mmCIF file of C-alpha atoms and ligand atoms in Angstrom:
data_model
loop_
_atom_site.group_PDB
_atom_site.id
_atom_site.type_symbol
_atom_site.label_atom_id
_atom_site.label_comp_id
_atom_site.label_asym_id
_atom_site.label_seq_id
_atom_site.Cartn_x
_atom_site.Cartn_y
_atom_site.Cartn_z
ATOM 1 C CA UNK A 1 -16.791 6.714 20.556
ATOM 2 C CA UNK A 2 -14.166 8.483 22.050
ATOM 3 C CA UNK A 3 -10.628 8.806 21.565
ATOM 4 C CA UNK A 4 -8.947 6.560 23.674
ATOM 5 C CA UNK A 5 -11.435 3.835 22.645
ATOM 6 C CA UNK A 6 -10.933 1.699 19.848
ATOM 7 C CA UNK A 7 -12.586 -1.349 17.791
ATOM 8 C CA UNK A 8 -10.338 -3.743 16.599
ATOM 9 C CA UNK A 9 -9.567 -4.484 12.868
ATOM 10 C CA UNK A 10 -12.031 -6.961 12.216
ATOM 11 C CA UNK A 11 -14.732 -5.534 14.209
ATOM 12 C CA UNK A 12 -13.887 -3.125 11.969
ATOM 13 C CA UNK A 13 -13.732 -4.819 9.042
ATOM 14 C CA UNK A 14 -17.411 -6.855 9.920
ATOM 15 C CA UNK A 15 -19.243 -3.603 9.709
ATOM 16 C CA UNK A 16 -17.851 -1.920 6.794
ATOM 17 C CA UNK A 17 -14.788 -0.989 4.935
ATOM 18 C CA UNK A 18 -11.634 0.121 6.456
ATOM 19 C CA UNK A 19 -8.647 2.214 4.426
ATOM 20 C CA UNK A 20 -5.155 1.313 4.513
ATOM 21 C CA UNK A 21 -2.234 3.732 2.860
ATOM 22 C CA UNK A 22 0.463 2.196 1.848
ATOM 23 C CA UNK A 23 2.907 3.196 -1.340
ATOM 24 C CA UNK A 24 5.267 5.435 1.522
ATOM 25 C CA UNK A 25 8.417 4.225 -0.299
ATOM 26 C CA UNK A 26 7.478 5.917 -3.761
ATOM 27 C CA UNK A 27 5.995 8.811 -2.005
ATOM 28 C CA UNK A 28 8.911 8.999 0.496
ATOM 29 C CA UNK A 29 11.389 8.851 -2.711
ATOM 30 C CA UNK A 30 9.333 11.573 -4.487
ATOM 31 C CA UNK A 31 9.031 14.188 -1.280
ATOM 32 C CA UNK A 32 12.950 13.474 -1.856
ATOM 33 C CA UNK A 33 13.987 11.749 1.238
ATOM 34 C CA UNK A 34 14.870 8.434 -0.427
ATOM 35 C CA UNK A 35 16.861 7.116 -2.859
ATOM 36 C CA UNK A 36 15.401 5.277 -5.913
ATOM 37 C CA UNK A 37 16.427 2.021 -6.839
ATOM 38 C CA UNK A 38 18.439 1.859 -3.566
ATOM 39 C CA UNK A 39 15.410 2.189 -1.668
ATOM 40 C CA UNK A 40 15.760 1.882 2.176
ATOM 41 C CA UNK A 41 13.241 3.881 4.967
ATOM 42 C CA UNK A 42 16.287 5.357 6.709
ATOM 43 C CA UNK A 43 13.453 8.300 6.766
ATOM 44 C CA UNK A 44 12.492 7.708 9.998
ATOM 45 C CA UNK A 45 15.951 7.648 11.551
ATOM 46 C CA UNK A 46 16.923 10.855 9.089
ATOM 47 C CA UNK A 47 14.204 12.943 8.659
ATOM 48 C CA UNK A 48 11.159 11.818 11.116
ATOM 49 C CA UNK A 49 8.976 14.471 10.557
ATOM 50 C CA UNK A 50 9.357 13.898 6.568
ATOM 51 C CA UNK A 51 7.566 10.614 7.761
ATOM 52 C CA UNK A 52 5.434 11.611 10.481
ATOM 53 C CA UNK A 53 3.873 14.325 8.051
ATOM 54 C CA UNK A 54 3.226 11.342 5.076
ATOM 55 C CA UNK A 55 1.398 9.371 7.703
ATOM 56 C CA UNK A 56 -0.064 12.591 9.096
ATOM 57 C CA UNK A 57 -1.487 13.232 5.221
ATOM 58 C CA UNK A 58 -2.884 9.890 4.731
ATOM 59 C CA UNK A 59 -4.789 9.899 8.035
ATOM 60 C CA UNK A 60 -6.286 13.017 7.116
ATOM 61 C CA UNK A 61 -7.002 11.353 3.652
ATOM 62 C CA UNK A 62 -8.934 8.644 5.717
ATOM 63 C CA UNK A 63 -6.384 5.922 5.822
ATOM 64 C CA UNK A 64 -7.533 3.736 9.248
ATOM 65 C CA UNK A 65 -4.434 1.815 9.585
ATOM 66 C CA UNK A 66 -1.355 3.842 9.983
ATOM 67 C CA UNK A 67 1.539 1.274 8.658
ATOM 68 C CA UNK A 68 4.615 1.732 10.070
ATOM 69 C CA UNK A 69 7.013 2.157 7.419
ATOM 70 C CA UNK A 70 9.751 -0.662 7.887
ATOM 71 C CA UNK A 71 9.111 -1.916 3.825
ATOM 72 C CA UNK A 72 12.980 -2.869 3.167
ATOM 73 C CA UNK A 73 13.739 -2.016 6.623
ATOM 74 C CA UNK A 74 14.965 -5.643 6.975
ATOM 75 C CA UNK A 75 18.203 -6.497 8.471
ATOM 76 C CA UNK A 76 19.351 -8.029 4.811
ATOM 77 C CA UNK A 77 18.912 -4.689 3.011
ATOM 78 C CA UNK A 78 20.845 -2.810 5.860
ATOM 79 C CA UNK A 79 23.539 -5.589 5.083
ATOM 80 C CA UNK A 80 23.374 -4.259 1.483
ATOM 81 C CA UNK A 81 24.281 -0.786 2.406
ATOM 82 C CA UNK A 82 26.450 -1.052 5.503
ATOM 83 C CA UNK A 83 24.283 -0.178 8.261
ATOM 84 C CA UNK A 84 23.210 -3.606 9.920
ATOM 85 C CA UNK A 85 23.802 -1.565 13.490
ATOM 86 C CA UNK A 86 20.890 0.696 12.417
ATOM 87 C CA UNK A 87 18.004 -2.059 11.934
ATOM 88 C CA UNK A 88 16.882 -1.908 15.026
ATOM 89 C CA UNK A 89 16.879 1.792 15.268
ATOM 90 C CA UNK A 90 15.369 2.387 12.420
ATOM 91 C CA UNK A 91 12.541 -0.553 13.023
ATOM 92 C CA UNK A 92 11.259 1.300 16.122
ATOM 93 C CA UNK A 93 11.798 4.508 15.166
ATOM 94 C CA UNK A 94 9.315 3.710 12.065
ATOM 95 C CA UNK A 95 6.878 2.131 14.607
ATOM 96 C CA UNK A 96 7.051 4.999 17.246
ATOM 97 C CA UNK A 97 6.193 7.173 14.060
ATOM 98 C CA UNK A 98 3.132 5.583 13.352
ATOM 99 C CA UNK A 99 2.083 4.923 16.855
ATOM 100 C CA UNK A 100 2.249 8.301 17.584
ATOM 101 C CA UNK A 101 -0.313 9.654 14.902
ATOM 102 C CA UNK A 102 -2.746 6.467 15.579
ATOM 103 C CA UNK A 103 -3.168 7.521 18.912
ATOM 104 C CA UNK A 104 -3.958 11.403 18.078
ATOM 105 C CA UNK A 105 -6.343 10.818 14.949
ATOM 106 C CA UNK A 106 -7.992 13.968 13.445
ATOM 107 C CA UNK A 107 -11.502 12.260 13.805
ATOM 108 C CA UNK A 108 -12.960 10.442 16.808
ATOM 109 C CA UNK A 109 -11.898 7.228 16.783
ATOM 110 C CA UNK A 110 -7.919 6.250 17.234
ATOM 111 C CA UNK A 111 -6.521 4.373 14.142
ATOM 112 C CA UNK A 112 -4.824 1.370 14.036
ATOM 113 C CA UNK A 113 -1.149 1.273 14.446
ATOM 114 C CA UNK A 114 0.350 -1.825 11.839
ATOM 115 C CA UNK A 115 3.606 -3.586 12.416
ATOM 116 C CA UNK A 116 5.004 -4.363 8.583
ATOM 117 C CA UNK A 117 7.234 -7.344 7.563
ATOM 118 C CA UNK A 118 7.193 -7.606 3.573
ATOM 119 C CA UNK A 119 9.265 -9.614 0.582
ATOM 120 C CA UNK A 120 12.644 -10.341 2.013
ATOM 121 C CA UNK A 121 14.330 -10.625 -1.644
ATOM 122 C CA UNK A 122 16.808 -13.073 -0.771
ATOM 123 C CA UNK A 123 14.050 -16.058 -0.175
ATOM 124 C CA UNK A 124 15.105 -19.399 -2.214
ATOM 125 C CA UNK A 125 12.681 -22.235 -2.699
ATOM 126 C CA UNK A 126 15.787 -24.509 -2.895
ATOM 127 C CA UNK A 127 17.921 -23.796 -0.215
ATOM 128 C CA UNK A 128 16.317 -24.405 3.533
ATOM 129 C CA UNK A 129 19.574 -21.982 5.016
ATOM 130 C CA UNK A 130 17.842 -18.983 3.092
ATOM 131 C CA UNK A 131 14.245 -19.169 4.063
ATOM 132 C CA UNK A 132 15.670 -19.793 7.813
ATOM 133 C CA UNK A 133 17.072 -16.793 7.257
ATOM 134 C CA UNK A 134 14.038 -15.160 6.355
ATOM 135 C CA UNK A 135 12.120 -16.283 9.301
ATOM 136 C CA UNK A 136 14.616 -14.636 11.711
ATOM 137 C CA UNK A 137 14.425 -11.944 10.041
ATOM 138 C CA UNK A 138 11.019 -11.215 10.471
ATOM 139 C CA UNK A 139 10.576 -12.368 14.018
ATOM 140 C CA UNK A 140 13.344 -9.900 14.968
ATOM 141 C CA UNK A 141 10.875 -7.227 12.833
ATOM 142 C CA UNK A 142 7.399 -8.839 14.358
ATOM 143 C CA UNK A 143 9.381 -9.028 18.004
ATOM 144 C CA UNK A 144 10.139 -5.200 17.521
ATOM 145 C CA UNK A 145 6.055 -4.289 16.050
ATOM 146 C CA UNK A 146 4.801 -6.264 19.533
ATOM 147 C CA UNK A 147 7.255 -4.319 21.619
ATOM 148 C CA UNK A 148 5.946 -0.779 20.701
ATOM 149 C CA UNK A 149 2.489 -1.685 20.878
ATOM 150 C CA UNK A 150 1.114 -2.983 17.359
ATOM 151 C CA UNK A 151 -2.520 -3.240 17.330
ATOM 152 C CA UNK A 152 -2.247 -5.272 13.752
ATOM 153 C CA UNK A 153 0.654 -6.492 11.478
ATOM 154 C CA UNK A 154 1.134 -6.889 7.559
ATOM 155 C CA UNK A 155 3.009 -8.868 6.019
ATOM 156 C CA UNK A 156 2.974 -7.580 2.123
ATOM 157 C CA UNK A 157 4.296 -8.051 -1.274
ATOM 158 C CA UNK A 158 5.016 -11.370 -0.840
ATOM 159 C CA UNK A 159 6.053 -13.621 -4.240
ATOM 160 C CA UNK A 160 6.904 -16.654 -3.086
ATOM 161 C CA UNK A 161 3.862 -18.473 -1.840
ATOM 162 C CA UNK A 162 6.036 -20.398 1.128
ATOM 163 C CA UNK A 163 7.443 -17.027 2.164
ATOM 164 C CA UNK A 164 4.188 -15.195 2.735
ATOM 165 C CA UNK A 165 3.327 -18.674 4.280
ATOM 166 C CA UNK A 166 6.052 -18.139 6.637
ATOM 167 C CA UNK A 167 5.426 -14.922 7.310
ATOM 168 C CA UNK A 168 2.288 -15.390 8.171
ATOM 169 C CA UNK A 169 3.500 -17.830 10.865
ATOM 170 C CA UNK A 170 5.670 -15.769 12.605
ATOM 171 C CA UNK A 171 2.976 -13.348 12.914
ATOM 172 C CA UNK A 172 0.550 -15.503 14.162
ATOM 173 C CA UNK A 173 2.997 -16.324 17.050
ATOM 174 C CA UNK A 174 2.187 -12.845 18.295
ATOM 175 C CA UNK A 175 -1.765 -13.493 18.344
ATOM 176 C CA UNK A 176 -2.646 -9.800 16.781
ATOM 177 C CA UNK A 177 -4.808 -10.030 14.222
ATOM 178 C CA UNK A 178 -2.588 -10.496 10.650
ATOM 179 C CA UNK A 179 -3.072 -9.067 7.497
ATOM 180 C CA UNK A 180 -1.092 -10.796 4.687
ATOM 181 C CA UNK A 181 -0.968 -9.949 0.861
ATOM 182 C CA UNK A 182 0.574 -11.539 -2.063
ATOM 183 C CA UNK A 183 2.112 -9.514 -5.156
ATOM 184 C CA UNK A 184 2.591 -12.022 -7.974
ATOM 185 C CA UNK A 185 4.755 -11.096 -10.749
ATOM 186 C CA UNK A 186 3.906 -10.845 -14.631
ATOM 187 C CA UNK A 187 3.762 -14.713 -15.090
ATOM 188 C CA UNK A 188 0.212 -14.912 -13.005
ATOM 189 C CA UNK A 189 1.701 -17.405 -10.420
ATOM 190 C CA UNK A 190 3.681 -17.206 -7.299
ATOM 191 C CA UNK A 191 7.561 -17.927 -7.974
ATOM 192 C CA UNK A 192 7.482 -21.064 -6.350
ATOM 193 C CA UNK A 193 4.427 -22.731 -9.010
ATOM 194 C CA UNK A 194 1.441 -22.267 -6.536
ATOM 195 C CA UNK A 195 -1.596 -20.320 -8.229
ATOM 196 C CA UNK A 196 -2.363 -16.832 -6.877
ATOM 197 C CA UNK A 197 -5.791 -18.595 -6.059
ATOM 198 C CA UNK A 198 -4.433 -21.439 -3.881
ATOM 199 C CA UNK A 199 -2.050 -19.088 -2.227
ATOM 200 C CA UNK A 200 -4.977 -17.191 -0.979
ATOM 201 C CA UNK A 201 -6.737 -20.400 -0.091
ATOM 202 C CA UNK A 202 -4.119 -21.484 1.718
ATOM 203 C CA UNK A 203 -3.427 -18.640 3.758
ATOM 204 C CA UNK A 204 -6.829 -18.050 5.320
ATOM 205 C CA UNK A 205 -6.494 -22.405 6.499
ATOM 206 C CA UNK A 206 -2.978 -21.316 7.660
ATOM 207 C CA UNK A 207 -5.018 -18.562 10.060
ATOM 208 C CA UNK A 208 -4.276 -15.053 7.835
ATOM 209 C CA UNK A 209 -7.733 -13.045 9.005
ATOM 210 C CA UNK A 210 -7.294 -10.889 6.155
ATOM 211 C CA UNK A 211 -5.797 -12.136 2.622
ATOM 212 C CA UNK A 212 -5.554 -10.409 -0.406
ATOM 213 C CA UNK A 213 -3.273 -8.602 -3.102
ATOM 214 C CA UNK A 214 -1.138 -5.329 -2.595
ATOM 215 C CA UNK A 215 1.413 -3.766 -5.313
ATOM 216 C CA UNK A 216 3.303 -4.780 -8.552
ATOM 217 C CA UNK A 217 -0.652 -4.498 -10.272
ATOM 218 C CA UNK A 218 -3.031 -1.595 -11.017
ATOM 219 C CA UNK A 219 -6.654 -1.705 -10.782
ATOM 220 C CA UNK A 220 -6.908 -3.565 -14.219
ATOM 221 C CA UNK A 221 -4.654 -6.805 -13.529
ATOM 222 C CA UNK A 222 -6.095 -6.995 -9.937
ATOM 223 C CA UNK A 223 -9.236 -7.097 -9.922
ATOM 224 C CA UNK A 224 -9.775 -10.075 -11.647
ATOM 225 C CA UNK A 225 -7.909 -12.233 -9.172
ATOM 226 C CA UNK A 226 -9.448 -10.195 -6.438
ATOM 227 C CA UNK A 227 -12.948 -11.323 -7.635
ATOM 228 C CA UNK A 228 -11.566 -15.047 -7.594
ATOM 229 C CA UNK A 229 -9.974 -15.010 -4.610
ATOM 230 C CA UNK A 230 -13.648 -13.260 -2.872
ATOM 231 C CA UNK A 231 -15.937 -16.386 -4.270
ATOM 232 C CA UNK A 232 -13.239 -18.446 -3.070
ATOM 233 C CA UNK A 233 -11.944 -17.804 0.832
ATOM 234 C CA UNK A 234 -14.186 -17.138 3.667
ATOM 235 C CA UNK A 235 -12.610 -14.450 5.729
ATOM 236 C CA UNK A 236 -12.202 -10.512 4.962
ATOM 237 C CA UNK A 237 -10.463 -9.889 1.888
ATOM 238 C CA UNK A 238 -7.196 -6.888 0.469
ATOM 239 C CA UNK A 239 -7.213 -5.347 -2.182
ATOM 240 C CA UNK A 240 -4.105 -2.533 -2.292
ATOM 241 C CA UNK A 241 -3.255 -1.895 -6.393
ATOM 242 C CA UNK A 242 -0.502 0.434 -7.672
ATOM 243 C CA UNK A 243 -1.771 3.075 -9.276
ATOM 244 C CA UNK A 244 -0.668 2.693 -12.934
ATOM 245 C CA UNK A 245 -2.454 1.297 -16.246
ATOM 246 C CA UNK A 246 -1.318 -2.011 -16.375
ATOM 247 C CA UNK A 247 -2.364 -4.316 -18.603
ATOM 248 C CA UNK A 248 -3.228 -7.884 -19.917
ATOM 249 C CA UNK A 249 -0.185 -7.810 -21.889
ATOM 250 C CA UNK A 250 2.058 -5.975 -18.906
ATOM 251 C CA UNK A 251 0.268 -6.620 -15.838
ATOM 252 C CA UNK A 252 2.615 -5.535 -13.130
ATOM 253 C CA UNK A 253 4.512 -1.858 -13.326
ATOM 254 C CA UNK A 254 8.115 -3.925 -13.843
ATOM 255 C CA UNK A 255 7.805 -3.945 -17.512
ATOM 256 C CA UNK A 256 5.352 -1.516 -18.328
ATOM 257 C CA UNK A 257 5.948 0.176 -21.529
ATOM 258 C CA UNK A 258 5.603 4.098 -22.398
ATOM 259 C CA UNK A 259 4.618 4.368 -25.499
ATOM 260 C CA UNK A 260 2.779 7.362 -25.241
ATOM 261 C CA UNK A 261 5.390 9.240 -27.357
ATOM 262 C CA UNK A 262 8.253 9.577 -24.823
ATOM 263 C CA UNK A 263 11.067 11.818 -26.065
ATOM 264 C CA UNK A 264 13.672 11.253 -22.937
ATOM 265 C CA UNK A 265 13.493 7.806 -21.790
ATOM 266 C CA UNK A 266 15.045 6.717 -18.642
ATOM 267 C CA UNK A 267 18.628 5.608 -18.644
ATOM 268 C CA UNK A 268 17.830 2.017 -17.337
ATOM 269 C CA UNK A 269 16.057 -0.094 -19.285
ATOM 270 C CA UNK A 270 12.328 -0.113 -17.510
ATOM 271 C CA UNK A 271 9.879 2.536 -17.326
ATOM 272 C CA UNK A 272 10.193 1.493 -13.536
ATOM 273 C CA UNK A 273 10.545 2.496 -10.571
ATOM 274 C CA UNK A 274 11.244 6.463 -11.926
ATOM 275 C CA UNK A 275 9.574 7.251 -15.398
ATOM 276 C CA UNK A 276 6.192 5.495 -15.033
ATOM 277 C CA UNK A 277 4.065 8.751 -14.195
ATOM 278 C CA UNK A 278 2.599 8.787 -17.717
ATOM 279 C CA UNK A 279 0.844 5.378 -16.930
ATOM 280 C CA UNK A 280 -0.524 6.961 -13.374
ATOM 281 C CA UNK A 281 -3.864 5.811 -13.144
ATOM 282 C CA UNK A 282 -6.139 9.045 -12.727
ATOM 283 C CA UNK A 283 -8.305 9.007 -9.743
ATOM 284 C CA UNK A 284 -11.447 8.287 -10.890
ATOM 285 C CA UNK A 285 -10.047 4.655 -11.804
ATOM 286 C CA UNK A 286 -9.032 4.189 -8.246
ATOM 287 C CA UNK A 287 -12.268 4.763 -7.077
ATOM 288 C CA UNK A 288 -13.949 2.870 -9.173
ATOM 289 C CA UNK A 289 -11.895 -0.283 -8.369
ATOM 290 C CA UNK A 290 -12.451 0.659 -4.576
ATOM 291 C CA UNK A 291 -16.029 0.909 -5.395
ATOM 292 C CA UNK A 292 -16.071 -2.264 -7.582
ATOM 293 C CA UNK A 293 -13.683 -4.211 -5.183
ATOM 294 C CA UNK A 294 -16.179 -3.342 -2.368
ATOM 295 C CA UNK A 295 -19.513 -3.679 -4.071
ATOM 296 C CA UNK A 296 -17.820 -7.623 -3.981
ATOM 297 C CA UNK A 297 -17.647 -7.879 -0.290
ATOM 298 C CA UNK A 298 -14.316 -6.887 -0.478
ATOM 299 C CA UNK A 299 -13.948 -4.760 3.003
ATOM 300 C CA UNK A 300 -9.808 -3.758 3.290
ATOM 301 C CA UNK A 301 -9.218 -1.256 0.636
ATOM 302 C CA UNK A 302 -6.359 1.180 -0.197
ATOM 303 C CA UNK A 303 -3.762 2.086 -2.465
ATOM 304 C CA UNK A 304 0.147 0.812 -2.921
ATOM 305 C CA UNK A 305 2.924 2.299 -4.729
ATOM 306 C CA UNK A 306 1.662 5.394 -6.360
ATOM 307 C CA UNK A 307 -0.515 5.934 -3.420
ATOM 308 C CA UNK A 308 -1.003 9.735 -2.671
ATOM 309 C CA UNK A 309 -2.827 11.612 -0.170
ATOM 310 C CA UNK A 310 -6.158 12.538 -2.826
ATOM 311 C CA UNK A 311 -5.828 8.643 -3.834
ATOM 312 C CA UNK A 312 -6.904 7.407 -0.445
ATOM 313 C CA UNK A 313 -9.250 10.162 -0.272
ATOM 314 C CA UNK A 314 -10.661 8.909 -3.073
ATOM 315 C CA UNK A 315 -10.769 5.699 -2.143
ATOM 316 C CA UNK A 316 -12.532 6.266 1.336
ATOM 317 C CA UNK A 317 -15.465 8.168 -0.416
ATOM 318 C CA UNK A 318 -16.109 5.488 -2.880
ATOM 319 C CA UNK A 319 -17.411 3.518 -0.777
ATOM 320 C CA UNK A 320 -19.570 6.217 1.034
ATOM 321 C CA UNK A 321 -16.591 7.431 4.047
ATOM 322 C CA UNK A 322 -16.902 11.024 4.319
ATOM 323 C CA UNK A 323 -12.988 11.670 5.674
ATOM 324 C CA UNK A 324 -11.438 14.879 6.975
ATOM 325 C CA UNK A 325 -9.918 15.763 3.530
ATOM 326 C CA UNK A 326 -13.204 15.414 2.102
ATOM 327 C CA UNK A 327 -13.218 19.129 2.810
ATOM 328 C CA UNK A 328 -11.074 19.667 -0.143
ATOM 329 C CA UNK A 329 -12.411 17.649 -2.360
ATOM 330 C CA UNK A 330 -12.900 18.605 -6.134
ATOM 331 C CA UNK A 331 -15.397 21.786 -6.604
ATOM 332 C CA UNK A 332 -15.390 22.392 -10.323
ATOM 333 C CA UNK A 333 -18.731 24.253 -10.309
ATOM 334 C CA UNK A 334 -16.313 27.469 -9.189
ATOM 335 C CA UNK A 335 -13.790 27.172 -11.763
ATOM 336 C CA UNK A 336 -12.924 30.557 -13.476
ATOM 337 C CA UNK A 337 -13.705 28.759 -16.723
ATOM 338 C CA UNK A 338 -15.281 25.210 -16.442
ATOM 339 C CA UNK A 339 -17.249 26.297 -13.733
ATOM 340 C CA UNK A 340 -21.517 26.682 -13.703
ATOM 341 C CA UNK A 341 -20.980 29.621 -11.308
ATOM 342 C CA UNK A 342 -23.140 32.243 -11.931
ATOM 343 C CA UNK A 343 -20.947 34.849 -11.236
ATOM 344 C CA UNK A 344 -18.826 33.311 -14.164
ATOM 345 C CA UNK A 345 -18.476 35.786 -16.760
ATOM 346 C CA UNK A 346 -20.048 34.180 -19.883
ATOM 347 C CA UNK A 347 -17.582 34.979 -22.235
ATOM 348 C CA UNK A 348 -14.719 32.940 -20.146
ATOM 349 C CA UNK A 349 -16.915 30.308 -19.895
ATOM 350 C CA UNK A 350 -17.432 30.185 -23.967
ATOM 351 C CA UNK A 351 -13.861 30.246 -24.253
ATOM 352 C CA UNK A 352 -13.890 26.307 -22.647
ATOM 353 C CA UNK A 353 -13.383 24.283 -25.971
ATOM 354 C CA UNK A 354 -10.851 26.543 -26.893
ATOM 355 C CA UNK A 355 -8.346 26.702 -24.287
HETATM 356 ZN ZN1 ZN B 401 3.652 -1.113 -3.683
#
C-alpha cells in the first residue's frame, strides 16, 4: 500500500476495525483555544495550527478518519455570536485542516478525510419552518465537505430521531459513504418518542452505511444499547462514548453528579461541561469497551468528548492495531519504584506500599 492509495471506509470497515477521534471541542477548549459553554471551532480560522496539531496527535494515536472539526460550526451558532459572514470561512478552513493531515499520514496508508454536520440545537418536532431550516443548514455544510474533497461524512450527536433522519438525507445526496450517530439524552429515547433501537433501525433502511452512538454516554450507558442495536441492524456499526463514569442512575455527562468529596464546586449548577474530570473514565475502561464493543462485531470505534490523544491509542490497541504512538506506550517495568527492573535498587522498590 502506498501513500497515495487508499481503501475506502467500508472496505475498511469489512476487514477490521477502523478508529475515529472525535471529542476536538473539549480538547480544543482545554489546549485553551475555545471558550466553554460558548463553544464555537473559530480554531481553525484563529489559531490553525492549534487544530492542525490536535488532528496531527490523534493520527499519530491511530485515529483513521481525520474529522474535520465544523461541530457547532453551523451557520445558527455563528448567528448566536455575530459572525454569520465567517461560516463559510471557517467550514473550509476546518476541512482544509483535516484534508491536509489525511493526505500526509505518519504510516502507509492515507486516512480518511470526514466532512461533519452534527445536532443543529434549534430543531423542533412541531414546527416544519425549523427543521427546513435545519436541512439548509447542513446542505450548505455537506455542499462545503464535497467541495474540498471529503472522502466520508458524519453526521453526529443527533437527538431528535427526524433530524439525524434528515441529516442523513442530505448526505446521501452527495453519494460518499455516511456515517450517522445518535446521542440520546438521560430519558433513554430520542426527543421526538422514537426508541434509540428503532432510530438505528431506521437509519440503516433510510441508507446510513454506518449507524451507531457517539457522546452524551460513557462506556457504561452505551454499551448496552450498542449490543442491541448490533443483534438488530445489518450494516457496520459506531460506537464513540465520552469518557466519564456514567451511570444507570445518570447516564449521560449533563447531570452527572460529583460526589466524590468536592470542596469547590462549579459556579453553574452541573458538573458539566467544566468540572467533570473527577468522573474521567481511566483508560483501561476505554479499552475494554473498545475491546468489548468489537469482540460484538462492532467495527467503527473511537472516543467523543473527553477523547485524548493516549485514549485513541488505547483504543486502537485493544483491538490488536499496533499505531505509531504505540511507541510510547506504558513501560512500568522501568519505574524508579514500581518497576521489576533489575537495576532497581531494592530498597526503593520496598518503599512501594508506602509512598
Ligand atoms: Zn462528544
Amino acid at each position: 500500500m502506498t501513500k497515495d492509495k487508499k481503501r475506502g471506509l467500508i472496505d475498511r470497515l469489512n476487514s477490521g476495525p477502523v478508529i475515529c477521534a472525535e471529542g476536538f471541542l473539549f480538547e480544543i477548549e482545554k489546549r485553551g483555544y475555545m471558550s466553554s459553554g460558548e463553544f464555537v471551532p473559530m480554531v481553525s480560522l484563529e489559531n490553525p495550527e492549534a487544530l492542525l496539531n490536535l488532528h496531527r496527535d490523534f493520527q499519530h494515536a491511530g485515529s483513521d478518519i481525520v474529522q474535520a472539526f465544523t461541530y457547532n460550526g453551523h451557520r445558527e451558532k455563528m448567528r448566536v455570536i455575530g459572525k454569520e459572514e465567517l461560516l463559510e470561512p471557517l467550514n473550509k478552513a476546518a476541512l482544509r485542516i483535516a484534508k491536509d493531515v489525511a493526505v500526509s499520514p505518519t504510516g502507509e496508508e492515507q486516512n480518511l478525510m470526514a466532512g461533519n454536520i452534527s445536532n443543529s440545537n434549534i430543531w423542533n418536532q412541531n414546527d416544519k419552518k425549523s427543521q427546513l431550516e435545519v436541512e439548509k443548514m447542513f446542505r450548505e455544510m455537506v455542499g462545503w465537505a464535497v467541495d474540498e474533497d471529503a472522502d466520508i461524512l458524519i453526521g453526529e450527536t443527533f437527538y431528535y430521531a427526524e433530524e439525524a433522519y434528515t441529516a442523513l438525507k442530505v448526505m446521501k445526496e452527495t453519494g460518499l459513504p455516511s456515517v450517522i450517530t445518535i446521542a440520546p439524552y438521560g430519558e433513554n429515547i430520542m426527543r421526538d418518542g422514537v426508541s434509540i433501537l428503532d432510530t438505528c433501525k431506521e437509519l440503516e433502511q433510510r441508507g446510513g452505511d454506518v449507524v451507531g452512538m457517539n457522546c452524551h454516554r460513557g462506556p457504561n450507558t452505551m454499551l448496552p444499547y450498542l449490543k442491541e442495536i448490533r443483534k438488530a441492524i445489518k450494516c457496520h456499526v459506531a460506537g464513540l462514548p465520552i469518557t466519564y463514569r456514567t451511570t444507570d442512575d445518570h447516564p449521560t455527562f449533563f447531570n452527572l453528579p460529583d460526589d466524590n468529596g468536592c470542596s469547590c464546586p462549579s459556579p453553574h449548577e452541573t458538573t458539566f461541561p467544566t468540572a467533570l474530570d473527577p468522573m474521567q473514565t481511566n483508560r483501561y475502561e476505554i479499552g475494554q469497551f473498545a475491546r468489548e464493543a468489537y469482540s460484538l462485531g462492532i467495527n467503527y470505534l473511537g472516543v467523543c468528548c473527553g477523547a485524548t490523544p493516549m485514549l485513541i491509542r488505547e483504543t486502537a490497541e485493544a483491538v490488536g492495531l499496533k499505531v505509531p504512538a504505540s511507541k510510547y506506550r506504558e513501560n512500568m517495568e522501568n519505574h524508579y519504584m514500581f518497576g521489576k527492573n533489575k537495576r532497581i535498587p531494592q530498597h526503593i522498590k520496598d518503599y512501594r506500599t508506602k509512598a
